[in-house]
Structures are given as C-alpha cells and as structure tokens.
mmCIF file of C-alpha atoms in Angstrom:
data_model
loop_
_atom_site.group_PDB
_atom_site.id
_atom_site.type_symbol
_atom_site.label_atom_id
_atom_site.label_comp_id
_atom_site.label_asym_id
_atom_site.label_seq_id
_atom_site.Cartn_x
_atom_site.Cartn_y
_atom_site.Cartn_z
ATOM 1 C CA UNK A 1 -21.475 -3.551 9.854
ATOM 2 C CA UNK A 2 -20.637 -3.260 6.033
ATOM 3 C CA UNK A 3 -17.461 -4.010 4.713
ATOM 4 C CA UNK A 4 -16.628 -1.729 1.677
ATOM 5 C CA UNK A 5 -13.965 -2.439 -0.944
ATOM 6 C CA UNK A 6 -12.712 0.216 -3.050
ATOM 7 C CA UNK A 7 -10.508 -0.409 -6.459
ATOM 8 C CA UNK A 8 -8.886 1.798 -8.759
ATOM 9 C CA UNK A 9 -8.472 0.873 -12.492
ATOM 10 C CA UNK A 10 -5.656 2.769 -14.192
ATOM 11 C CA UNK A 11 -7.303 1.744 -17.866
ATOM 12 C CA UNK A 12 -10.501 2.665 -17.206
ATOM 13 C CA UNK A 13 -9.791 5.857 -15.111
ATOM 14 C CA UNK A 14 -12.857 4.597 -12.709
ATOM 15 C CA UNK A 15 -13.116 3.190 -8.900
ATOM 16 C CA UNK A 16 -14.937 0.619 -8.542
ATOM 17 C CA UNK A 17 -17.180 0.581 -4.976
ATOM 18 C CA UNK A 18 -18.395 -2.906 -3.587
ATOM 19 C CA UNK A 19 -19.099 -4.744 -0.645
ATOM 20 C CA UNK A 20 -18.098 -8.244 0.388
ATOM 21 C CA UNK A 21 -19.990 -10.428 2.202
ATOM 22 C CA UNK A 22 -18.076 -12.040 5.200
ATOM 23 C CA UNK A 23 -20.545 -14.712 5.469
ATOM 24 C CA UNK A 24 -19.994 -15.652 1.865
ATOM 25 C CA UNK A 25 -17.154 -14.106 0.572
ATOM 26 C CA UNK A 26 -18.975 -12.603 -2.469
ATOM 27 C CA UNK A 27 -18.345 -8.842 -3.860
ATOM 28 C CA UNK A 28 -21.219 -6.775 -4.783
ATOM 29 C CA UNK A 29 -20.274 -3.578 -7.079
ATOM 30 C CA UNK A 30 -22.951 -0.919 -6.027
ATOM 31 C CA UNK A 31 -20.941 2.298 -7.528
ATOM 32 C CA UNK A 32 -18.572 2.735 -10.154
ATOM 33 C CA UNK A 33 -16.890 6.591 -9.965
ATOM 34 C CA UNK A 34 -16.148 7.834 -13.448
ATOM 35 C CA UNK A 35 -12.762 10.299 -12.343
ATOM 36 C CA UNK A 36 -10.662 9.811 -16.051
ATOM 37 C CA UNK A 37 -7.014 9.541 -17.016
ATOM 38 C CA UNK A 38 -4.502 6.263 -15.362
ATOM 39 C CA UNK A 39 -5.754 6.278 -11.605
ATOM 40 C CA UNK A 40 -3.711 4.102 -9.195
ATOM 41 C CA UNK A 41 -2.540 4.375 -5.457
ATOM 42 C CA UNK A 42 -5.167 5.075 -3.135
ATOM 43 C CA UNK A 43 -5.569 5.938 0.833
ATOM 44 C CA UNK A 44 -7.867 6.199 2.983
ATOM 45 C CA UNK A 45 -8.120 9.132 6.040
ATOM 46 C CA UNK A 46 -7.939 6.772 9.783
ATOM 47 C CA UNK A 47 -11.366 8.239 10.233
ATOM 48 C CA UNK A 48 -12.711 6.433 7.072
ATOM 49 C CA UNK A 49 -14.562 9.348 6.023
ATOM 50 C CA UNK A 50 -12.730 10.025 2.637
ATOM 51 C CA UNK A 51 -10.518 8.518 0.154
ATOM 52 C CA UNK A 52 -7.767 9.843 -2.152
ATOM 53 C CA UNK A 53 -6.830 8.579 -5.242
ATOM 54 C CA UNK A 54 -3.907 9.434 -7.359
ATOM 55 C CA UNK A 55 -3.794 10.407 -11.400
ATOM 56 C CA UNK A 56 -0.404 9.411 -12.674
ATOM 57 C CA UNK A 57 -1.737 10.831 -16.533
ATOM 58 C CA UNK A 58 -2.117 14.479 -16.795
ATOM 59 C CA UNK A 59 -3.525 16.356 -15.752
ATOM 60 C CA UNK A 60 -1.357 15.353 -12.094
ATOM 61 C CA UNK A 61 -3.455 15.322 -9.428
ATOM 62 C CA UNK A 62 -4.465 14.096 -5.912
ATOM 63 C CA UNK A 63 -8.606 13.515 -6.046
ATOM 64 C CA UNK A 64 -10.303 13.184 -2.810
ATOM 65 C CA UNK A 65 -13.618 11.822 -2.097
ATOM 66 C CA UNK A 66 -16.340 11.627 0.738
ATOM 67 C CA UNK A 67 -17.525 8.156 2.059
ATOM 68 C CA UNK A 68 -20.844 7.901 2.862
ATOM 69 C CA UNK A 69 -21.350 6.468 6.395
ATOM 70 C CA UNK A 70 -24.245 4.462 5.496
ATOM 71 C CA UNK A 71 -23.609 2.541 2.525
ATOM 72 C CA UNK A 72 -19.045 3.458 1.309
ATOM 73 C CA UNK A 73 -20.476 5.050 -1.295
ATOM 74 C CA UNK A 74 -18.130 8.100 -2.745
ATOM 75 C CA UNK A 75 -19.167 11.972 -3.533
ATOM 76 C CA UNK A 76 -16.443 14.658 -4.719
ATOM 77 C CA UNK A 77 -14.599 16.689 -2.350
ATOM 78 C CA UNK A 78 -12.427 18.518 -4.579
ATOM 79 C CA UNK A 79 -8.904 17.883 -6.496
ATOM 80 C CA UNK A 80 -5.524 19.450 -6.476
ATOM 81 C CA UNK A 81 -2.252 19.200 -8.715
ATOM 82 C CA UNK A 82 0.197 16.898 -7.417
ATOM 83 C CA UNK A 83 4.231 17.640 -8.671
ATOM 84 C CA UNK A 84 4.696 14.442 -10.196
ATOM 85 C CA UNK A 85 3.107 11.246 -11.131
ATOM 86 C CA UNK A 86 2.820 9.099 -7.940
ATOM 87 C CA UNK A 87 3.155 5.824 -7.682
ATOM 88 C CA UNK A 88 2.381 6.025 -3.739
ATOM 89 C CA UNK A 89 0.427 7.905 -1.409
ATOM 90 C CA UNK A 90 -0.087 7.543 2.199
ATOM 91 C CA UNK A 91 -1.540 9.952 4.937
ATOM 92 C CA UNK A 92 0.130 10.707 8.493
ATOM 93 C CA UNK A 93 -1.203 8.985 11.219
ATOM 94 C CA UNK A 94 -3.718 12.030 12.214
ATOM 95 C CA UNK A 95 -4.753 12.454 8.726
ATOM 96 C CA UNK A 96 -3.565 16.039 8.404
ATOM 97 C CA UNK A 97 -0.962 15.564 5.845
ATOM 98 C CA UNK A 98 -1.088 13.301 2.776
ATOM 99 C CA UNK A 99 2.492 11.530 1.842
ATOM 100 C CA UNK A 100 3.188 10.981 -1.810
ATOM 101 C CA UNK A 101 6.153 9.394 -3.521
ATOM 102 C CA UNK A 102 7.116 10.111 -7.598
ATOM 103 C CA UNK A 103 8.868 6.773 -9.288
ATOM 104 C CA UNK A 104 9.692 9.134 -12.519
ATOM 105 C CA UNK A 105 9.978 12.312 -11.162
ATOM 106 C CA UNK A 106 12.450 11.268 -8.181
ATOM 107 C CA UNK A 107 10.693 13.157 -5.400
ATOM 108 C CA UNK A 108 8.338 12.971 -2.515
ATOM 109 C CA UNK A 109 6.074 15.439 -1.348
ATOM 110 C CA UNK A 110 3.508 16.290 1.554
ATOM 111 C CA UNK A 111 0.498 18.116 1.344
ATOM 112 C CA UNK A 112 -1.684 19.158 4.703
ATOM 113 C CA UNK A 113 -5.358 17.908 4.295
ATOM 114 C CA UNK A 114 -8.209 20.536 5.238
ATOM 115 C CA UNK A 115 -10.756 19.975 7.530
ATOM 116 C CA UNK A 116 -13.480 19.528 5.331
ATOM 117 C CA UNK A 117 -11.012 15.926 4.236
ATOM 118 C CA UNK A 118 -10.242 17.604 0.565
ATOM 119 C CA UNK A 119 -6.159 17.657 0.013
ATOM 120 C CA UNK A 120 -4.599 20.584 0.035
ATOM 121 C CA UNK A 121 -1.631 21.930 -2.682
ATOM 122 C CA UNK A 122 1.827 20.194 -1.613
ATOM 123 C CA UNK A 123 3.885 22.768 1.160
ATOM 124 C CA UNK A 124 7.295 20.482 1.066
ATOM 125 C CA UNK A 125 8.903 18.531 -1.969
ATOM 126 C CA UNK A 126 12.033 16.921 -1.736
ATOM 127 C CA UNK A 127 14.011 15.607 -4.583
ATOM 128 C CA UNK A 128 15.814 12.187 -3.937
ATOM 129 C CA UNK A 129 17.275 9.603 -5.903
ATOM 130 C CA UNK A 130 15.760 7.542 -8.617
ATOM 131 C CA UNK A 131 12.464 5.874 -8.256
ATOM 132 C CA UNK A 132 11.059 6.582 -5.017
ATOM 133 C CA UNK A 133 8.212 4.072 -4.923
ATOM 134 C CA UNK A 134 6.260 4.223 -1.286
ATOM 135 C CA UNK A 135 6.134 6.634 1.782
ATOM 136 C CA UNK A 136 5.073 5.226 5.315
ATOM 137 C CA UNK A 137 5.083 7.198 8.497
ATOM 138 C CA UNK A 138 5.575 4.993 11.238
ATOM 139 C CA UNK A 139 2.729 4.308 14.136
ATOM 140 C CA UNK A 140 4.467 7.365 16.859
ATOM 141 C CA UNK A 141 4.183 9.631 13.507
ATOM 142 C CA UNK A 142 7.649 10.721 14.208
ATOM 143 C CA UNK A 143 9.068 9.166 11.177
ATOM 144 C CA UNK A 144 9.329 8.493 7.686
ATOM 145 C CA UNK A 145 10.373 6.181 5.640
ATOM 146 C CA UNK A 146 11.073 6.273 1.945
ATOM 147 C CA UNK A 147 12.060 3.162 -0.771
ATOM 148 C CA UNK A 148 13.929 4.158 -3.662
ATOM 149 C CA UNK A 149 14.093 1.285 -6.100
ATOM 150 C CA UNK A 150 16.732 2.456 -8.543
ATOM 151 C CA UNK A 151 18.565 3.601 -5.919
ATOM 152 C CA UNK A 152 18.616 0.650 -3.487
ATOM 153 C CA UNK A 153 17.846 2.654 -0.427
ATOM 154 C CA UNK A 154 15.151 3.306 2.050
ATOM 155 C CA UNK A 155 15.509 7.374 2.722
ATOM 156 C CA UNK A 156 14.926 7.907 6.493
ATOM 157 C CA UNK A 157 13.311 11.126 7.698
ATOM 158 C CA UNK A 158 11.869 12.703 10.777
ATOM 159 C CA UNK A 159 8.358 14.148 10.707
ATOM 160 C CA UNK A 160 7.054 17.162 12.538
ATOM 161 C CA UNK A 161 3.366 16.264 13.284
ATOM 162 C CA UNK A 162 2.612 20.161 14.128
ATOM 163 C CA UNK A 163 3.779 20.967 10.703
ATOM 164 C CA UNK A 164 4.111 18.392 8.356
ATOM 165 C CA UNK A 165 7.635 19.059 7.806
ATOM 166 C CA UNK A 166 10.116 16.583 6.545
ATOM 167 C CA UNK A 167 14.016 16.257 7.896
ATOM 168 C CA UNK A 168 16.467 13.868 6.906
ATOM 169 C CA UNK A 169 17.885 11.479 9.986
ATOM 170 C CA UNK A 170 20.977 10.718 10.645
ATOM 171 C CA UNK A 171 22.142 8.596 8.859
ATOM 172 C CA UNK A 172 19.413 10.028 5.697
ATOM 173 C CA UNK A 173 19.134 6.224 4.368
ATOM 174 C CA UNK A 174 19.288 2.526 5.209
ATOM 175 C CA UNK A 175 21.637 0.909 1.811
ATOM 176 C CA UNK A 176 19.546 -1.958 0.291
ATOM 177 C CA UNK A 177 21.509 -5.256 -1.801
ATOM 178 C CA UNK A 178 22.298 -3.734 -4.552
ATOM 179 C CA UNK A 179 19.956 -4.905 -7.573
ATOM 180 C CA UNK A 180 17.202 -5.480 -5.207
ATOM 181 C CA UNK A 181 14.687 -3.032 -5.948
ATOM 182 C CA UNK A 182 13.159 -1.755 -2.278
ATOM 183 C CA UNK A 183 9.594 -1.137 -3.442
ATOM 184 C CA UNK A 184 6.590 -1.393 -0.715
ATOM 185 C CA UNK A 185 6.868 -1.176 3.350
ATOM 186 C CA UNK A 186 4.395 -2.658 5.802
ATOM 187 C CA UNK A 187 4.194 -2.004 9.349
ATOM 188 C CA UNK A 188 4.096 -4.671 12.198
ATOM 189 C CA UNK A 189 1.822 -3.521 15.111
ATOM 190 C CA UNK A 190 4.043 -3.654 17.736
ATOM 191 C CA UNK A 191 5.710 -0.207 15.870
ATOM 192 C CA UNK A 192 8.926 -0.887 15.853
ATOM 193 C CA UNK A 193 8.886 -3.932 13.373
ATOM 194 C CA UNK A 194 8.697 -3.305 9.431
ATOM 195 C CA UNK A 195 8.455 -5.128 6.364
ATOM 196 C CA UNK A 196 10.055 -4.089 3.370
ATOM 197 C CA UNK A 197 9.269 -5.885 -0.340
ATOM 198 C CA UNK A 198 11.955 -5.507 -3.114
ATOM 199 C CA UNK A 199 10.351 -5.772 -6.620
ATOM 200 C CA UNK A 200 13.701 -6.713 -8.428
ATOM 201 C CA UNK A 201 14.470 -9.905 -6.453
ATOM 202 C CA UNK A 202 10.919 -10.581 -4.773
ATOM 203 C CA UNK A 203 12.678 -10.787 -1.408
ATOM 204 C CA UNK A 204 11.455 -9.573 2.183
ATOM 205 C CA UNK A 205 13.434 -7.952 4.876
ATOM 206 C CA UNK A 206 12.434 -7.475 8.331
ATOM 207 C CA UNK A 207 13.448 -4.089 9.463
ATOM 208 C CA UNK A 208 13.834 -3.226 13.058
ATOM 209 C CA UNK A 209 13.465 0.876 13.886
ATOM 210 C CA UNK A 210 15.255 2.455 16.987
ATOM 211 C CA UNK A 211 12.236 4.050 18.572
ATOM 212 C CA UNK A 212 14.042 6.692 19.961
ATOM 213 C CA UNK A 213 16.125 7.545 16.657
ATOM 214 C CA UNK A 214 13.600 6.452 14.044
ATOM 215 C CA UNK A 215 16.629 4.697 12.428
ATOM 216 C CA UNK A 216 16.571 0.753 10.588
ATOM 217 C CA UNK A 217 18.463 -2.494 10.734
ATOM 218 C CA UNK A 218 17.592 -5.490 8.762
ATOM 219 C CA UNK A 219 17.397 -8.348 10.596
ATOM 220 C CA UNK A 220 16.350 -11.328 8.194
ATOM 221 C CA UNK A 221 15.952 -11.685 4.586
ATOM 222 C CA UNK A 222 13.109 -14.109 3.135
ATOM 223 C CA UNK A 223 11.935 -15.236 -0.670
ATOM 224 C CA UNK A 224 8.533 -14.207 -1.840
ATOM 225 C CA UNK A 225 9.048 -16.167 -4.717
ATOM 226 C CA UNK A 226 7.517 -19.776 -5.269
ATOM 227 C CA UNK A 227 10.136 -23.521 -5.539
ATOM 228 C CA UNK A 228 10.944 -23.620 -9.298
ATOM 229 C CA UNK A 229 10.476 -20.270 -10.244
ATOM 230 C CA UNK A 230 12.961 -18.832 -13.304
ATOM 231 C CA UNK A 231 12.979 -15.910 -14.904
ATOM 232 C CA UNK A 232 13.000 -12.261 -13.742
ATOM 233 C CA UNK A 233 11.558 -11.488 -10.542
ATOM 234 C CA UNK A 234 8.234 -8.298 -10.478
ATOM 235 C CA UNK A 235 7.269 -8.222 -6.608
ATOM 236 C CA UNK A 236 4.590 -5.948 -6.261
ATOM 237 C CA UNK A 237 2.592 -5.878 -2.409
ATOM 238 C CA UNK A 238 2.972 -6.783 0.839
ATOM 239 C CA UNK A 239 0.382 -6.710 3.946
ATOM 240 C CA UNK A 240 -0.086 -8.489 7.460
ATOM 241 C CA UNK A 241 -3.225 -9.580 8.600
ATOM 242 C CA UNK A 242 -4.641 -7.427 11.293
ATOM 243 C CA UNK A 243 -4.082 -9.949 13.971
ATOM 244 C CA UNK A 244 0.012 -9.934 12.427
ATOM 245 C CA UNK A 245 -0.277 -13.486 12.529
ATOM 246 C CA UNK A 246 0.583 -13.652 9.168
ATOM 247 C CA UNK A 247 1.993 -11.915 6.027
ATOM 248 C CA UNK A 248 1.664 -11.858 1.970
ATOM 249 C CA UNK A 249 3.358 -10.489 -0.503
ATOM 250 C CA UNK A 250 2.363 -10.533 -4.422
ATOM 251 C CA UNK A 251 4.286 -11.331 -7.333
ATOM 252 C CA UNK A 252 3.334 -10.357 -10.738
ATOM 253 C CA UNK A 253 5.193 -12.867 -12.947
ATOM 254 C CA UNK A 254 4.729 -16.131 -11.460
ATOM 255 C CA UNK A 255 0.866 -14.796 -10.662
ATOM 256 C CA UNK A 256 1.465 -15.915 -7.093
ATOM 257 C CA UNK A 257 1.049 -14.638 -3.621
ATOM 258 C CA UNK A 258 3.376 -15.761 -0.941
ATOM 259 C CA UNK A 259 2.347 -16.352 2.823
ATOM 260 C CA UNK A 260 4.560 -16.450 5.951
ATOM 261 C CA UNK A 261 3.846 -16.780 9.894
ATOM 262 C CA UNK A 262 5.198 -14.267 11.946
ATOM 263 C CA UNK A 263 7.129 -15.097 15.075
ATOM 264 C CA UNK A 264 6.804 -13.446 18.129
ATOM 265 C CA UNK A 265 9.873 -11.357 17.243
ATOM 266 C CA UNK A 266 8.655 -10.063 13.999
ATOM 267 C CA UNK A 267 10.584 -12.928 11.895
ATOM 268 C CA UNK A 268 9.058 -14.559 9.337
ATOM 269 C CA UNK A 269 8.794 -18.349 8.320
ATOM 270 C CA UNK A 270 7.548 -18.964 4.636
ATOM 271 C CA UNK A 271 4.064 -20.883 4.495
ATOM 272 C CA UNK A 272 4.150 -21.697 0.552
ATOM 273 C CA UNK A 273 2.831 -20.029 -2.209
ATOM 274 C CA UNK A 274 -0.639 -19.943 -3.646
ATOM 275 C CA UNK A 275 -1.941 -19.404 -7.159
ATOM 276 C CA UNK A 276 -4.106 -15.913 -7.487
ATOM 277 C CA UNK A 277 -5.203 -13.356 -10.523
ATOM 278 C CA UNK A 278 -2.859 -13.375 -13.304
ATOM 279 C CA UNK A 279 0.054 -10.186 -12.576
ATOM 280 C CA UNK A 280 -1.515 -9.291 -9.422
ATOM 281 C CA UNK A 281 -0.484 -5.401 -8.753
ATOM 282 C CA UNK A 282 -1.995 -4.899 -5.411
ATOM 283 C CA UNK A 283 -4.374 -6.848 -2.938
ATOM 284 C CA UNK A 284 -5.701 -5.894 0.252
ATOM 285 C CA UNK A 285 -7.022 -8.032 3.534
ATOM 286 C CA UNK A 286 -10.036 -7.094 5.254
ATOM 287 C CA UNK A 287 -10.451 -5.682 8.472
ATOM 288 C CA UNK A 288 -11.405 -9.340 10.214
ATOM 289 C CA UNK A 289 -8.648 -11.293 8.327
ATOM 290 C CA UNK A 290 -10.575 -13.555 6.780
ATOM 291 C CA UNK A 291 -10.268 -13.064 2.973
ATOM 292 C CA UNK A 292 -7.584 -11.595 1.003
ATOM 293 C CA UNK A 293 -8.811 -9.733 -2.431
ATOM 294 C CA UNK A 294 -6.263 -9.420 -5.231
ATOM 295 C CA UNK A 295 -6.259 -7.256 -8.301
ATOM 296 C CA UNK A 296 -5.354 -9.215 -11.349
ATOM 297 C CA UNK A 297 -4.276 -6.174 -13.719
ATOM 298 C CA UNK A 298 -3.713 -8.591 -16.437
ATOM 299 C CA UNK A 299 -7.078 -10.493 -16.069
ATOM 300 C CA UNK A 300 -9.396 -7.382 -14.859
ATOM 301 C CA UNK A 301 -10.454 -9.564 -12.058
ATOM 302 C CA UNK A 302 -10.725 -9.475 -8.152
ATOM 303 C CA UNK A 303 -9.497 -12.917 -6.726
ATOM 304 C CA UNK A 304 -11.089 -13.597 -3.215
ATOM 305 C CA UNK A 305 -9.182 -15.461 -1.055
ATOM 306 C CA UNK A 306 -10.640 -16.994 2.510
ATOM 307 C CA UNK A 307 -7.261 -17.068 5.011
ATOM 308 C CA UNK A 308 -6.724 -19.732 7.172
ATOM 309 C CA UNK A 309 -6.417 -18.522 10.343
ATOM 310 C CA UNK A 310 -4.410 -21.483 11.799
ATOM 311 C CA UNK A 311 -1.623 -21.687 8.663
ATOM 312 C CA UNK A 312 -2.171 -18.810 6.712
ATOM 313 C CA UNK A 313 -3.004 -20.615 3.628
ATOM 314 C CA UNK A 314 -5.400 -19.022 0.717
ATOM 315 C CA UNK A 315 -8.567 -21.383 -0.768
ATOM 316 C CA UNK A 316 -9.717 -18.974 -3.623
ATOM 317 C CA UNK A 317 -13.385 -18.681 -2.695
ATOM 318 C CA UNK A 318 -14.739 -16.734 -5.898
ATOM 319 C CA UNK A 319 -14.206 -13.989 -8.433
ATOM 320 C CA UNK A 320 -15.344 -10.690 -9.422
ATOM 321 C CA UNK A 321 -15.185 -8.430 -12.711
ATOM 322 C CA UNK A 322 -13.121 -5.056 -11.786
ATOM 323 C CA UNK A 323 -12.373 -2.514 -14.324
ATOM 324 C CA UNK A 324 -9.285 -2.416 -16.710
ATOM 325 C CA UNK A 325 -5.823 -2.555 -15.183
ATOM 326 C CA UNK A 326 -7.498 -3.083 -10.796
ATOM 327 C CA UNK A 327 -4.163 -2.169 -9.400
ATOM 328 C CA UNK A 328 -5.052 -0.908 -6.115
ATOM 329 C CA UNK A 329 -7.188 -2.148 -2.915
ATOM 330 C CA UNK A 330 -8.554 -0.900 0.075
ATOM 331 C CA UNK A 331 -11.159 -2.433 2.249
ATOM 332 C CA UNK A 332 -13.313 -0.621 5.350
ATOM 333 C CA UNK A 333 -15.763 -1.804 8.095
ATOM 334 C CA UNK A 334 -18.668 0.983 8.165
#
C-alpha cells in the first residue's frame, strides 16, 4: 500500500506529488507537475484514478490528471475553461459530474466528467449571492449544498444523478448568523450529520439534513478558535477523521488547528488547540487517521501531525518543503 499526498501551490502554479511514510511519518516528494498560473482547490474522482485541480488566474480552467496506479504519480488528461475563478470544487458521489463554486464571480457550476476521467465544459451555471465558497453533495447524491460567505447562507439544492442537474429545495437556503462567514462543509458518515466552518467568526455548526427532504437545521454551535485569542477571526478547513472520532478545523491567524470529539449524536466537544504551519489554508488526514498534514501558505511548509487516537490531540512529528502558497491537500492509499 502507498499513501500518496498531493499539494497545490497557488505561487508556484505546480503540484507537488509525495508519499508519507505511516511507519515514520516522513514525506517524500517524487514529482513536482509544472501546470502555471494560481492553482488551488483540488479533488479527487472516488475511484482514485485522476485528480482535478482548479486555475483561479487566467486563463480559467478545470485541469485533470491521471494517477498512476503504481506509484500516484500524475500524467495529463486534458483541460477545459471553467466560468469563473473557483475557490471550490468537488465531484458527485459517482464521479460523473464535477461541482465548482466561484467566491468572485457569485456562481456555481457543474460539469459531467467523460469516461476517459478528463472534465468536460460546464452544462448548468447558476448565479447566487455573493461569495459562494464550497459545494458538497451529500453521501445519497440527492443533494447539494452550497456556503455563501457574504451572504450568510448555505443554498440548498436537489441533484439529479441521471443528469447532473441542479434544483433549488424548498426552502432554497438555510440563513447563517449574520457576520459569520459560512465557508467549508464536512460530512459525518452516518449521512445525515454535517459540519459547517464559518471563516468570519471561526465557529462550527453541526447541521442535521432531513433525509427525505435534503433540508438543514443547526443543532450546536462550537469555537474553533484557541483561549486568549484577539483580533479578527480567518477560519479556513475543516475534516473528520475517517473513523469520525474526531474533527479539526484550521485557522489562519492564530496559526492553529482546533480538535473536537464527536459524540455519538454528531455533537462536538472541543479538545484544545494545537500550534501548526504559520496561516494554514488547507490540511488533509490520511486515509488510516493517523497524521494530519497542513499547508502553511505563509511558511511554504507541510506540518505533519501524528493524531492521537484516544484524545485527538496533534504531536507535530516533522516537516516538509512544499511549493509557494501549499493551500490545498489531498491524500490516497494506492
């Protein structure tokens, strides 16, 4: 088994390729993908067999690549124009249709992926309201769900699997506090459980979804943010561990991330906060759940941290050089 991390750098236009050792803990770069221009969000196809990587500088543009099955390495596949600059993408759960979400041009859009893995040119865009910032389909692939961080609003939709087309539920959006900044969404296995991060007050709600309407309720409301902090809050990522023992969100200005057990109900109860890169934009945990990697855009670094599995606490096992600006992670098992 080889586990594969992939990281885009938005300064250097490159994605870095390495592999961690689980026995160690260690990174090994073994490919560095020269694609140009301010690359960011990433996703992966469920079959692991190729990965898509935004541009958010022109020209606008979805990039897909092949994975090797031996070694992670990446090959080109082809690329397409995208509508907007995207701060998210996301596939369906199939991997026929790639979700993407436009913080400046106030929009989402889906594109069907071809057979061959290669994205295809977008067949629906939607306008919404300002700054939509992340698009997650939901584990039945029946629904959608949309942050809007100017507008203080997760936009609700309902998916058509067979044809990748978008419709707004009823009601079309869950209201947010306003101020808060709804930003990232992570899903809790069970399906029916969500996560969502606001960057603007680097707090957490747990979401429950009506799995017969696809519609949300929040349920609690947690801090990400560590005792003492001051200032203005930049919240930035937020993942479970596969097990969904546990859950950690980033936050750029205090260069923290924040860890909290989940209850058997989905609720979370705050486990401290630990000390990582310095404005970490995005992190990722590996399939086992045993280390946590975090992208220090402000220090060009990877920070590997080794998880607890009994508290959730993070011991910073080691370091490794990225490119400029790492801003988003993704790790495999081959």
């Amino acid at each position: 088994m080889t586990t594969v991390v992939y990281v885009s750098n938005a300064e250097s236009g490159t994605v870095s390729v390495m592999h961690l050792d689980l026995s160690t803990g260690t990174l090994t770069t073994v490919q560095t993908v020269e694609l140009g221009g301010m690359l960011m969000p990433v996703a992966i196809s469920p079959d692991r067999r190729v990965l898509h990587v935004a541009r958010r500088s022109e020209p606008l543009a979805v990039r897909s690549l092949r994975i090797s099955a031996q070694d992670g390495t990446l090959s080109s596949l082809g690329e397409v124009p995208l509508p907007a600059s995207m701060a998210n993408i996301a596939t369906d759960v199939t991997g026929r249709f790639l979700f993407s979400a436009s913080y400046g041009g106030n929009l989402v859009a889906v594109s069907p992926i071809g057979t061959d893995g290669a994205v295809q040119r977008p067949q629906q865009v939607l306008p919404t309201e300002p700054k939509a910032h992340a698009m997650r389909v939901d584990p039945s692939n029946r629904f959608v769900f949309v942050p809007l961080l100017g507008a203080d609003k997760v936009l609700q939709f309902r998916f058509d699997a067979a044809s990748g087309r978008l419709t707004p539920n009823d009601p079309p959006a869950l209201v947010a506090r306003p101020g808060s900044g709804p930003r990232h969404l992570a899903f809790h296995p069970n399906g029916h459980t969500l996560y969502l991060l606001h960057e603007l007050d680097a707090s957490i709600d747990v979401l429950e979804m009506d799995s017969e309407r696809g519609t949300l309720k929040a349920v609690q409301t947690v801090s990400a943010l560590p005792a003492g902090f001051s200032g203005n809050p930049w919240a930035s990522d937020i993942h479970l561990t596969p097990d969904a023992r546990h859950l950690y969100a980033s936050e750029r200005r205090s260069h923290t991330l924040a860890a909290f057990a989940v209850a058997a109900d989905g609720t979370l109860a705050p486990q401290g906060s630990f000390a990582t890169q310095a404005q970490p934009r995005g992190f990722a945990i590996d399939p086992s759940g045993r280390f946590l990697i975090a992208a220090g855009q402000a220090s060009h670094r990877l920070g590997i941290h080794a998880i607890d599995p009994s508290s959730g606490s993070l011991r910073l096992q080691g370091e490794h050089t990225a490119g400029q600006d790492p801003n988003w992670v993704e790790v495999i098992c081959l």
